[in-house]
Coordinates of C-alpha atoms in Angstrom, one line a residue:
Chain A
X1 CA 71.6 20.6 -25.0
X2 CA 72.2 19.8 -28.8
X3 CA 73.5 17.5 -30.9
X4 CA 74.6 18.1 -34.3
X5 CA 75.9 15.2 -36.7
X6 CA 76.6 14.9 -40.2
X7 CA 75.4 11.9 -42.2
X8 CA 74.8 10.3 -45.7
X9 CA 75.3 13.8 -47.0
X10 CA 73.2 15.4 -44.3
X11 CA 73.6 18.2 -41.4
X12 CA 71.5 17.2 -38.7
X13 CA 70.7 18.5 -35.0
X14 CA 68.6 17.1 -32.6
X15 CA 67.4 19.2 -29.6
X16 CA 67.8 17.0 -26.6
X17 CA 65.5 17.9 -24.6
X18 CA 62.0 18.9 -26.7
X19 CA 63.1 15.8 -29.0
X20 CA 63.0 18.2 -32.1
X21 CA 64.9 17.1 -35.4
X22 CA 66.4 19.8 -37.6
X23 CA 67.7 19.3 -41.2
X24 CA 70.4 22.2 -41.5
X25 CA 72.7 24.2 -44.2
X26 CA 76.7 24.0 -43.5
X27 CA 76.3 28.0 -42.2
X28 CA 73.8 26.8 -39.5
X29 CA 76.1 23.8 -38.7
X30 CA 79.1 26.1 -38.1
X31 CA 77.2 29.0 -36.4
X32 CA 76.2 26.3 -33.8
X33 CA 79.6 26.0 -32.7
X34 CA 79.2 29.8 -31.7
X35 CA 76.5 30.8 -30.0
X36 CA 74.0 29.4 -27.5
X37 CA 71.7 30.7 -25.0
X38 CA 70.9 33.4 -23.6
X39 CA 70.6 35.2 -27.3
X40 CA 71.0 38.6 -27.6
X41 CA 68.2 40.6 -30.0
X42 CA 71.0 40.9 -32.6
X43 CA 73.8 38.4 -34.0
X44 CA 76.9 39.3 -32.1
X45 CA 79.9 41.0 -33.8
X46 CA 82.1 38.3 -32.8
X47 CA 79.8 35.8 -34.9
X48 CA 79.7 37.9 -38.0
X49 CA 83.2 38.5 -37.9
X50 CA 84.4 35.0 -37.6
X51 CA 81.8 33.4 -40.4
X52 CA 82.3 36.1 -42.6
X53 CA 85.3 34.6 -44.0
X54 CA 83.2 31.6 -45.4
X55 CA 80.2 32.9 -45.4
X56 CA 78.0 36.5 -46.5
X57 CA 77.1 38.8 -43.6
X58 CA 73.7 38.8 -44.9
X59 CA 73.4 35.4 -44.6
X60 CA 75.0 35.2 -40.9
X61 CA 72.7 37.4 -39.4
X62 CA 69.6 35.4 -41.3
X63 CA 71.0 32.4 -39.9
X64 CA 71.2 33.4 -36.3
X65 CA 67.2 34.9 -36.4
X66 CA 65.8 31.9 -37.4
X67 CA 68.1 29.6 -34.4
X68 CA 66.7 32.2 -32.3
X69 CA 62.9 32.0 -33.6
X70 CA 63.7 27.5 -32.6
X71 CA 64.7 28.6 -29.0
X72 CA 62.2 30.7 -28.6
X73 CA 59.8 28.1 -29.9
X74 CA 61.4 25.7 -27.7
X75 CA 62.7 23.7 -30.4
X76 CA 66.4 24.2 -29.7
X77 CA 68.9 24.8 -27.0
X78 CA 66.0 23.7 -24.8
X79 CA 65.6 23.4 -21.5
X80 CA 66.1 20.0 -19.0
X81 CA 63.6 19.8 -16.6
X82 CA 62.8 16.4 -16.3
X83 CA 64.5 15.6 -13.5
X84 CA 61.4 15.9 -10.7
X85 CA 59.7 12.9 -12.7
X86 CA 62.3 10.4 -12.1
X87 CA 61.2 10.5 -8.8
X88 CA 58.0 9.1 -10.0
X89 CA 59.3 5.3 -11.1
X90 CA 59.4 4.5 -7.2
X91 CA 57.5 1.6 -6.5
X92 CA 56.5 0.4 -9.7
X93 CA 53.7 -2.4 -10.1
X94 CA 55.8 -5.1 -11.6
X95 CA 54.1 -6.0 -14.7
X96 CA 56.6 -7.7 -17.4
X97 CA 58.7 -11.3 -16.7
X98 CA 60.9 -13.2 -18.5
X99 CA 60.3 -16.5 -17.5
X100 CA 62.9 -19.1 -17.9
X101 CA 61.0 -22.2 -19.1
X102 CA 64.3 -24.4 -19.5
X103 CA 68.0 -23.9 -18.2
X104 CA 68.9 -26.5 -20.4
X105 CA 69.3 -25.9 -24.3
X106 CA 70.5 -27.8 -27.5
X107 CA 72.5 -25.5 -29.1
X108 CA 76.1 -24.7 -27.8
X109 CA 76.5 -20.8 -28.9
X110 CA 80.2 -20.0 -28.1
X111 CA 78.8 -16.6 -27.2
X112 CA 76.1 -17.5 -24.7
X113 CA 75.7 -15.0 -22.2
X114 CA 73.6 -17.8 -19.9
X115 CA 76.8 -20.3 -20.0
X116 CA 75.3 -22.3 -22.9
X117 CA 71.8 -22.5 -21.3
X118 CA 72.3 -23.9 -17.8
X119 CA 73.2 -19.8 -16.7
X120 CA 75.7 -21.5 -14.2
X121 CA 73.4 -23.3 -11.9
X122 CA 73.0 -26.7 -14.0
X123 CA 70.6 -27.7 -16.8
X124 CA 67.0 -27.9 -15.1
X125 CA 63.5 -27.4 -16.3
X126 CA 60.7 -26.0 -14.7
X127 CA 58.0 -28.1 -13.0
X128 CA 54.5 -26.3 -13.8
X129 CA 53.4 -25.6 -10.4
X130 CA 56.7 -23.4 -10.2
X131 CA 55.4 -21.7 -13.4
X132 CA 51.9 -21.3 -11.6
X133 CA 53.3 -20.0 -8.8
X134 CA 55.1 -17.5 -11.0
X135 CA 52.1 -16.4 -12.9
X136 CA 50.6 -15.8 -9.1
X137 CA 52.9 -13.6 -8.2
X138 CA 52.4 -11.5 -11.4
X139 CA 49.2 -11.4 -10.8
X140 CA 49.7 -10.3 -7.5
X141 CA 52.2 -7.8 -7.8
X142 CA 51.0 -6.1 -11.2
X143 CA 48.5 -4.2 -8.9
X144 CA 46.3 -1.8 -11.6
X145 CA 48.0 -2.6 -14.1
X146 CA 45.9 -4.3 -16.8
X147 CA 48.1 -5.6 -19.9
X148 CA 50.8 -7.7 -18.6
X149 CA 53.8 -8.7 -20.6
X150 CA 55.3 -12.9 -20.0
X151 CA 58.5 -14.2 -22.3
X152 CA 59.1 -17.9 -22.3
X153 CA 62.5 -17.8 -22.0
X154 CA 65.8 -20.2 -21.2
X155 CA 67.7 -22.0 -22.7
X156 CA 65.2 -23.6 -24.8
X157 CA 61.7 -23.1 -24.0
X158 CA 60.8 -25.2 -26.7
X159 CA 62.7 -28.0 -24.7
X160 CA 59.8 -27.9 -21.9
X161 CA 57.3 -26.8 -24.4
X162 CA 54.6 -28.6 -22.3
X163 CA 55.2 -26.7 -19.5
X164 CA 54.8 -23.4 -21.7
X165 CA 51.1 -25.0 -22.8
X166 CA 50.3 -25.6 -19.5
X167 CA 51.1 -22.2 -17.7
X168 CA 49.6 -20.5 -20.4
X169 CA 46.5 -22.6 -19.9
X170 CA 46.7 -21.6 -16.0
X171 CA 47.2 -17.9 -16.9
X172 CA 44.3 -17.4 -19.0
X173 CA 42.1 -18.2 -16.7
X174 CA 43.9 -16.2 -13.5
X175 CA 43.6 -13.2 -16.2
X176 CA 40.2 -13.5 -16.2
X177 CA 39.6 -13.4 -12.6
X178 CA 42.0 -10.5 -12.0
X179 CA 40.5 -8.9 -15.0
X180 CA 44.4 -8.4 -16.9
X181 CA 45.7 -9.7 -20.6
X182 CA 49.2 -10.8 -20.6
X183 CA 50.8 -10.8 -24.0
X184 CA 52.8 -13.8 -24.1
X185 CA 56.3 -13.8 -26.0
X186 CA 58.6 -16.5 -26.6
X187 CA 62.1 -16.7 -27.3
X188 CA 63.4 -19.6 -29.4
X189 CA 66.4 -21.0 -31.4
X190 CA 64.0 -22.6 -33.7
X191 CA 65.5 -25.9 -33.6
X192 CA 62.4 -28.2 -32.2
X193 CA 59.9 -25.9 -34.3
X194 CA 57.3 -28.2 -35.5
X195 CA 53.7 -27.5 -36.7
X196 CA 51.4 -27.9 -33.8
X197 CA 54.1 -26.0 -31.7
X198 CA 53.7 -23.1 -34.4
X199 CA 50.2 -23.3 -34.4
X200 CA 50.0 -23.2 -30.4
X201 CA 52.7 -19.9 -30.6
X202 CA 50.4 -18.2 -33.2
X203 CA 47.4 -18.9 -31.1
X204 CA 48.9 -17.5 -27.9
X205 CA 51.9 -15.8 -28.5
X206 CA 51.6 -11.8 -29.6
X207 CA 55.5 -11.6 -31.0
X208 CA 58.3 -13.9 -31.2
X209 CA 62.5 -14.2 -31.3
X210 CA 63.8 -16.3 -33.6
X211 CA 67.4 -16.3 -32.9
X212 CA 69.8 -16.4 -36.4
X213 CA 72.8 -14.5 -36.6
X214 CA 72.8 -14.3 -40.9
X215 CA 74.7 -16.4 -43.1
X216 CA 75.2 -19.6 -43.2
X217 CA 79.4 -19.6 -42.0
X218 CA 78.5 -16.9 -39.3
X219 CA 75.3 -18.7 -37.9
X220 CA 77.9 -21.9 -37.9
X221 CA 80.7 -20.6 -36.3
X222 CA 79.1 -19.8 -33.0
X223 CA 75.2 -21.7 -32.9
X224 CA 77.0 -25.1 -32.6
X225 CA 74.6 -28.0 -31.9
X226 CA 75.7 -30.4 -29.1
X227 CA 77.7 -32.6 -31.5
X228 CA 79.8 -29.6 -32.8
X229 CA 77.5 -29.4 -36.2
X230 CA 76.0 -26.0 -37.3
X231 CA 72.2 -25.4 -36.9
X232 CA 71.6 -22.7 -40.2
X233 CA 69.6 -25.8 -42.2
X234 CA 67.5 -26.9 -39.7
X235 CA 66.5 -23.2 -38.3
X236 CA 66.5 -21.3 -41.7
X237 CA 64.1 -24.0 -42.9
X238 CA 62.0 -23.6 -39.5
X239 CA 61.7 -20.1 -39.6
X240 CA 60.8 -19.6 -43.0
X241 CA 58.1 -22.3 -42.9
X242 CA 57.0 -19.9 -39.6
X243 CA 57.0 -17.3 -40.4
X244 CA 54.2 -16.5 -43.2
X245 CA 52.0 -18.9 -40.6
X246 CA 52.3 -15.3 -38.6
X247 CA 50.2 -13.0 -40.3
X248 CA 50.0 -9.8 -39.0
X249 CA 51.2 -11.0 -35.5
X250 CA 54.7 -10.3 -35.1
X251 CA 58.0 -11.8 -35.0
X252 CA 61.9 -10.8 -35.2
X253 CA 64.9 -12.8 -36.4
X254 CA 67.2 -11.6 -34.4
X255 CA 71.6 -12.1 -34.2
X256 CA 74.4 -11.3 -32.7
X257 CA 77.3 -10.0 -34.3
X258 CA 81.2 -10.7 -33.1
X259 CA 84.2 -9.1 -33.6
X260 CA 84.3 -12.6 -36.3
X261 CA 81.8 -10.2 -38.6
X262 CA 82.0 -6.8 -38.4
X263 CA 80.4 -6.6 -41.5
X264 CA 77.0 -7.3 -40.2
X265 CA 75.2 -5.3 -42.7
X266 CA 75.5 -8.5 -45.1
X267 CA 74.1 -10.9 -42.7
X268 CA 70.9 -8.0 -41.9
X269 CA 70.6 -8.4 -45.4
X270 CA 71.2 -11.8 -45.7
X271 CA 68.3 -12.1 -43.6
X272 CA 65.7 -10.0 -45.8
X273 CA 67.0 -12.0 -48.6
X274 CA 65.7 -15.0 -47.3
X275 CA 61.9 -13.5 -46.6
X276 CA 62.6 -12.0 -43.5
X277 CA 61.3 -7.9 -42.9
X278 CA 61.7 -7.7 -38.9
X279 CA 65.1 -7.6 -38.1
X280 CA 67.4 -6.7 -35.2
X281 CA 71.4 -7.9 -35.4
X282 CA 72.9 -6.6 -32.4
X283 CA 76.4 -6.7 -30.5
X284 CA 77.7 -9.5 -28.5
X285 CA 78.3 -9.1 -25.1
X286 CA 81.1 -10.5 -23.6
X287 CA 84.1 -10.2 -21.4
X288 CA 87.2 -8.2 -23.4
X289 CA 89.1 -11.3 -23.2
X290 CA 87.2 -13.6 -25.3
X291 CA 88.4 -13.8 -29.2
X292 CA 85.0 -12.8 -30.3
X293 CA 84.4 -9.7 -27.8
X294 CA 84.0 -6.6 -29.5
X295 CA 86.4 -4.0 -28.1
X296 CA 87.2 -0.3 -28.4
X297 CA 89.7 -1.1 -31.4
X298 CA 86.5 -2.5 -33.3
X299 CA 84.3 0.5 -33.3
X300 CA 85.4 2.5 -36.5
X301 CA 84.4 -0.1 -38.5
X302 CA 81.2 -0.7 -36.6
X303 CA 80.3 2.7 -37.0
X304 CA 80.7 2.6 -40.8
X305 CA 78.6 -0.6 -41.0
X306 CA 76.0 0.8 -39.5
X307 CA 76.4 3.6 -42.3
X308 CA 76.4 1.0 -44.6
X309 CA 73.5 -0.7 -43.4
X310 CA 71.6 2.8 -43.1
X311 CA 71.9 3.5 -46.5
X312 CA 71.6 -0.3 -47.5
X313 CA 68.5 0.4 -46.0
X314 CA 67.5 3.2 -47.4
X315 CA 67.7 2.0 -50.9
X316 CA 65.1 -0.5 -49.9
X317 CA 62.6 1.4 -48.7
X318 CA 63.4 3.5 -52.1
X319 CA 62.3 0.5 -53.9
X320 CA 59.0 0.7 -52.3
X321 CA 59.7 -2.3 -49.9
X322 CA 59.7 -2.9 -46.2
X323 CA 62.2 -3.6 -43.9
X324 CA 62.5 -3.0 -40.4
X325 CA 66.1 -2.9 -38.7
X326 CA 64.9 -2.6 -34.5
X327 CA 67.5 -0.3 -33.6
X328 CA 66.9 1.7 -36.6
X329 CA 63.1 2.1 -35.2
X330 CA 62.4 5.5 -34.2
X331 CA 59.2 7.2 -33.7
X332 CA 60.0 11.0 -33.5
X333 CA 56.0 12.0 -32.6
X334 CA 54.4 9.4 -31.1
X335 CA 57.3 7.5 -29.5
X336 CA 57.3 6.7 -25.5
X337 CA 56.6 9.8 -22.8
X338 CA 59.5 11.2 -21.0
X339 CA 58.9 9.9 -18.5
X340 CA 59.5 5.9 -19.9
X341 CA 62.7 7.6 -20.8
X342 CA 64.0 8.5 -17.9
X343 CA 63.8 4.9 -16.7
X344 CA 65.1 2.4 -19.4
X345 CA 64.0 -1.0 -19.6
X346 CA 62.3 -1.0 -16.0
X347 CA 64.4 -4.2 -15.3
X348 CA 64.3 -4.6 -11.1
X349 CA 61.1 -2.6 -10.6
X350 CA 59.0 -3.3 -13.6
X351 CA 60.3 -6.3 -15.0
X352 CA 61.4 -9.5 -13.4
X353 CA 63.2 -13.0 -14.1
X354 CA 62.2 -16.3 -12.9
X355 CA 64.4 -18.8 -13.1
X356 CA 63.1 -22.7 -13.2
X357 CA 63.4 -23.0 -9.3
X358 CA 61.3 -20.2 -9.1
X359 CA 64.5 -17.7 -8.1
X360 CA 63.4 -13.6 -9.1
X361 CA 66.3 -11.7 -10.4
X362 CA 66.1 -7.9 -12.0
X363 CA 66.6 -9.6 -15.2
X364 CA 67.5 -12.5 -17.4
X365 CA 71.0 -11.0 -17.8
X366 CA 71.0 -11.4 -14.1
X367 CA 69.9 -15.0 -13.1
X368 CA 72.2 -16.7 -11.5
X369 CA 74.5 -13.5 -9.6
X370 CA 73.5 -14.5 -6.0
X371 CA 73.8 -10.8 -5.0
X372 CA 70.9 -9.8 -7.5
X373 CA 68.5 -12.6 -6.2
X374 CA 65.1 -11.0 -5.2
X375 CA 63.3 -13.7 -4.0
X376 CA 61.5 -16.9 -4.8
X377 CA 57.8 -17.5 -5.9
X378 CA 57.4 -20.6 -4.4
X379 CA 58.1 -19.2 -0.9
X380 CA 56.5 -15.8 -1.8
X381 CA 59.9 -14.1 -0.1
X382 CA 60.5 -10.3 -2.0
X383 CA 63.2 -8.6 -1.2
X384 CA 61.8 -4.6 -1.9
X385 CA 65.1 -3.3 -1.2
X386 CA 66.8 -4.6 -4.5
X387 CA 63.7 -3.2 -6.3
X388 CA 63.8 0.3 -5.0
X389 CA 67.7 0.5 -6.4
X390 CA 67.0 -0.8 -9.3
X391 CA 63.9 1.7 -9.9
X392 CA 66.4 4.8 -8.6
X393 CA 68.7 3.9 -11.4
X394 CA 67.7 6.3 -14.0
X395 CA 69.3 8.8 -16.1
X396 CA 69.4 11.1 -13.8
X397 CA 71.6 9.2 -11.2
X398 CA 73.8 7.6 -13.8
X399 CA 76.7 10.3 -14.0
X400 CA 77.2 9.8 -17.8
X401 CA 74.0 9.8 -19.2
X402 CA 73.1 12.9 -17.2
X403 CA 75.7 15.1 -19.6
X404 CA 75.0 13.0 -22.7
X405 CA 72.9 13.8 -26.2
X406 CA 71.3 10.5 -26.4
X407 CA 69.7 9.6 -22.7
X408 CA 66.1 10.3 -23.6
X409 CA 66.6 7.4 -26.5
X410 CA 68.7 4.6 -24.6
X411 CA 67.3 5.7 -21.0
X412 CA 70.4 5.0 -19.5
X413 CA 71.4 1.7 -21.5
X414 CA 71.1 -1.7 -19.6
X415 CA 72.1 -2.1 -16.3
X416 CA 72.8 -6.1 -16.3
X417 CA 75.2 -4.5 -19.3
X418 CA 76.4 -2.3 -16.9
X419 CA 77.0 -4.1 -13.7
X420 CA 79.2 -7.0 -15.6
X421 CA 80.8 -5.2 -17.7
X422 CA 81.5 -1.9 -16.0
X423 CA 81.1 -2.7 -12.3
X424 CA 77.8 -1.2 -11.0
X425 CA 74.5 -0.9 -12.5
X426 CA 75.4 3.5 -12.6
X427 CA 78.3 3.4 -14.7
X428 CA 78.0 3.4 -18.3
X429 CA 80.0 0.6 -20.4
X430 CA 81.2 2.7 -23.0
X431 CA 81.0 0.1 -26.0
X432 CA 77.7 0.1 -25.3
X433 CA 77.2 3.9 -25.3
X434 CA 79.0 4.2 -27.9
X435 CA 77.2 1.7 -30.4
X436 CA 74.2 2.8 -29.0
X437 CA 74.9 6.5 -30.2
X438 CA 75.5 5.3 -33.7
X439 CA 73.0 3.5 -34.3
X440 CA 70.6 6.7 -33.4
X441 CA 72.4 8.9 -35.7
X442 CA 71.3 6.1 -38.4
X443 CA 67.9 6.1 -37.0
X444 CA 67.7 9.6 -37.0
X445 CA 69.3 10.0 -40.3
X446 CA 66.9 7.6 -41.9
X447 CA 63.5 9.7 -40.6
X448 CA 65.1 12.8 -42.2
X449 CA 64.9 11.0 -45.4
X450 CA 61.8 9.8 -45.2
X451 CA 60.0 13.1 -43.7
X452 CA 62.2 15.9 -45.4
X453 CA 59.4 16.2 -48.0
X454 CA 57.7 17.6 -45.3
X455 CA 59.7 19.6 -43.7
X456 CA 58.7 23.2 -42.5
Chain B
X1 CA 63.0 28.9 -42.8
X2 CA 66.1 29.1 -45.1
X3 CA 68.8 27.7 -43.4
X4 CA 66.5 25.5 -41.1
X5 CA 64.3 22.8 -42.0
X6 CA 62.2 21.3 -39.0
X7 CA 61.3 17.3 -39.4
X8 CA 59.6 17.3 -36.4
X9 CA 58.3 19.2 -33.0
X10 CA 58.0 16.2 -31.3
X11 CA 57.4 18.0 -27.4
X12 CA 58.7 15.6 -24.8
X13 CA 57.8 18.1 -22.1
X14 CA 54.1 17.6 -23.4
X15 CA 54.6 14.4 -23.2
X16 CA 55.8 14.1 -19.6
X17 CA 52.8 15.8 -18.3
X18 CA 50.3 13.3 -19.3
X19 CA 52.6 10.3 -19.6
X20 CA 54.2 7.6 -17.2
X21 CA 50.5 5.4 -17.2
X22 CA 53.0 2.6 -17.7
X23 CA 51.1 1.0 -20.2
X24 CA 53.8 0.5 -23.1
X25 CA 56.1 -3.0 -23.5
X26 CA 59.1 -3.5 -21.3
X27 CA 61.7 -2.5 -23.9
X28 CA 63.8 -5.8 -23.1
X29 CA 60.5 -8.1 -24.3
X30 CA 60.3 -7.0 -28.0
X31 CA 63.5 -8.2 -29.7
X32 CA 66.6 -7.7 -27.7
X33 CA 67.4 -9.3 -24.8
X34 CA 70.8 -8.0 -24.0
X35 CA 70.8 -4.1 -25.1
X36 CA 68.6 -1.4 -24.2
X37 CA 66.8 0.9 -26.7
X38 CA 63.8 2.5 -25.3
X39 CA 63.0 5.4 -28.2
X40 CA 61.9 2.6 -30.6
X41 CA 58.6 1.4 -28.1
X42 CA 55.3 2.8 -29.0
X43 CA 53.5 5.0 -26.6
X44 CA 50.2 2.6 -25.4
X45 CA 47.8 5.5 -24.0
X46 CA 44.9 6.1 -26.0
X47 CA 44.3 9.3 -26.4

């Protein structure tokens, strides 16, 4: 399988399946419309006859040679034979958790996929020995694996930060005994950031969110404190105070766009004006019936803002500065193994969510959807059924992502995305998919650029 | 090549046949939270 694009002036094809990227001429971007494998020795008549009106015979039959020379190489048109490794993400150790601190918050996002913090189950906090009991069960359940991932999540954590002290306390010594490092993360919206809560998140903490959708009048509309008011001052000011205290360690402002600003490129660079080089802006997600869900009509012009902000970009970088857009980030040599492809986010198998009575759903997006509950750590019930779907949803039993170009990049998109919005954790929801698709064409687009100097 | 320029042999089949250590970040931990890219996490095996 291919897929060819055109972009910021650019013929591209990516080989699907070896993960090759090929910068081509308009002659190889037509010819690929006519022929595939198996490839005769010679460039068939047919081929000749039907370029030769645009382009010299000559070339045609140069053309096809070097498309066969990539096949044979293994570069293009080739083969899929992944499909005997999916079998291998059965019975996962679980070894990431996103563990929700607080369902209680002090911001009042219109958007809030957790019903404005409380996920539907009312606003509660969690006691430590819940979070203790939690950080058992990871232990437990991570089995060989070493490096263990824990978010502080909500809500708020930093509404129940002294819980977050105290598990973290707890978990460094369990790590030592079960001989494991867990990279903590937390998740914020910045609003009770004060020093000795920074210092405590650069001391423990290996990356944070920091949740900002851009300017000023966007951030407003939708991060409403309690009393109605906007939150942009009091954040922008927290996080840019925060920020440099990082270092090296790292950290992402990160938004969420509406249909209310489809032109998202100027609040990603609203950000970068303000001091901020990690940046990811993404989609809301919300039922189609909300004013500020982004529907099918929307995605022309989402698709040419993400141009825009690929060659915004661009001329950044051109400058000799550094910004990093996360859905942008592509490795094309040393990214993940197939086989962390096939699989997605490992939400259900590999990655849990507590919830502050100790509940264990597949995933944050899932915490409070009675059908997805797994179990709880305080009674150390488990229900491996649940896990076993969730690690047998891969690309390879998703019926979309089976015939489509950009699987081995999404890994079969996010299932909590899925099962609200398009009914099962299998089926595809198509905004997604197709957001998703643009944004790697930018991704792609943008590593041509930067490695077309070296091109063979 | 003429009408071909290469910008990469990344070999994902290579890549299968030593990989799946499990190692490397749940994608949904790094920035997200409500989408799924998985191409943009770094591979954690050394060597």
């Amino acid at each position: 399988m291919i897929h060819k694009f055109k972009l910021s002036g650019m013929n591209i094809v990516l080989d699907v399946n070896s993960g090759g990227v090929h910068i081509i001429d308009d002659l190889t971007y037509d010819m690929l419309d006519n022929v595939e494998p198996p490839f005769d020795e010679n460039c068939p008549e047919a081929v000749i006859k039907k370029l030769s009106k645009l382009y010299p015979a000559e070339e045609i039959v140069e053309c096809y040679n070097e498309i066969k020379e990539l096949y044979e190489d293994q570069i293009l048109f080739s083969e899929d034979d992944y499909e005997k490794y999916a079998l291998t993400s059965v019975a996962s150790p679980i070894k990431s958790m996103c563990l929700h601190v607080s369902h209680d918050c002090n911001l009042r996002c219109e958007y809030c996929f957790a019903s404005t913090g409380d996920f539907g189950g009312g606003r509660m906090l969690m006691d430590i020995e819940t979070g203790k009991k939690a950080i058992d069960f990871l232990m437990k359940m991570s089995a060989n694996r070493q490096t263990l991932e824990l978010d502080f999540f909500g809500g708020e954590p930093l509404m129940n930060f002294d819980v977050v002290k105290q598990i973290v306390a707890y978990a460094r010594e369990e790590e030592k005994k079960y001989d494991k490092h867990i990279r903590f993360t937390i998740t914020t919206n910045g609003m009770l950031l004060t020093e000795d809560k920074m210092d405590f998140i650069n001391e423990e903490m290996s990356n944070v969110v920091l949740s900002i959708d851009g300017r000023k009048e966007i951030n407003d509309r939708m991060r409403k404190r309690v009393d109605g008011t906007g939150s942009y001052d009091r954040i922008i000011e927290n996080f840019k105070k925060f920020v440099p205290m990082r270092g090296d360690k790292d950290y992402y402002v990160r938004g969420t766009y509406t249909k209310y600003n489809l032109d998202f490129s100027n609040d990603v660079m609203h950000l970068f004006d303000e001091g901020f080089e990690q940046i990811s802006v993404e989609p809301v997600m919300a039922e189609s019936s909300k004013p500020y869900a982004i529907t099918d009509g929307d995605l022309p012009k989402i698709f040419k803002e993400y141009e825009i902000l690929a060659e915004k970009i661009s001329k950044i970088r051109a400058e000799g500065k550094f910004i990093n857009f996360f859905h942008f980030m592509l490795d094309l040599d040393q990214g993940p193994c197939a086989i962390k492809r096939l699989k997605g986010c490992g939400c259900g198998n590999e990655y849990v969510a507590v919830s502050p009575d100790g509940d264990i759903y597949p995933c944050h997006q899932f915490v409070g959807i009675e059908k997805f509950k797994m179990g709880n750590v305080n009674d150390g019930s488990f229900n491996y059924d649940i896990k076993d779907d969730f690690a047998r949803a891969h690309v390879y039993t998703k019926p979309d992502c089976v015939k489509c170009w950009a699987k081995f990049y999404c890994s079969g998109g996010c299932n909590a995305n899925n099962y609200l919005y398009a009914g099962d954790i299998h089926n595809s929801y198509k905004i997604s998919c197709e957001i998703q698709k643009k944004r790697l064409e930018c991704a792609i687009m943008l590593k041509a650029v930067q490695l077309m100097d070296t091109a063979e | 090549m003429k009408h071909i320029k290469t910008i990469n042999k990344a070999d994902l089949k290579a890549s299968a046949a030593k990989g799946g250590c499990g190692k490397c970040q749940a994608s949904c931990q790094s920035a997200c939270k409500t989408s799924c890219t998985v191409a943009n996490q770094k591979c954690e095996r050394k060597a």
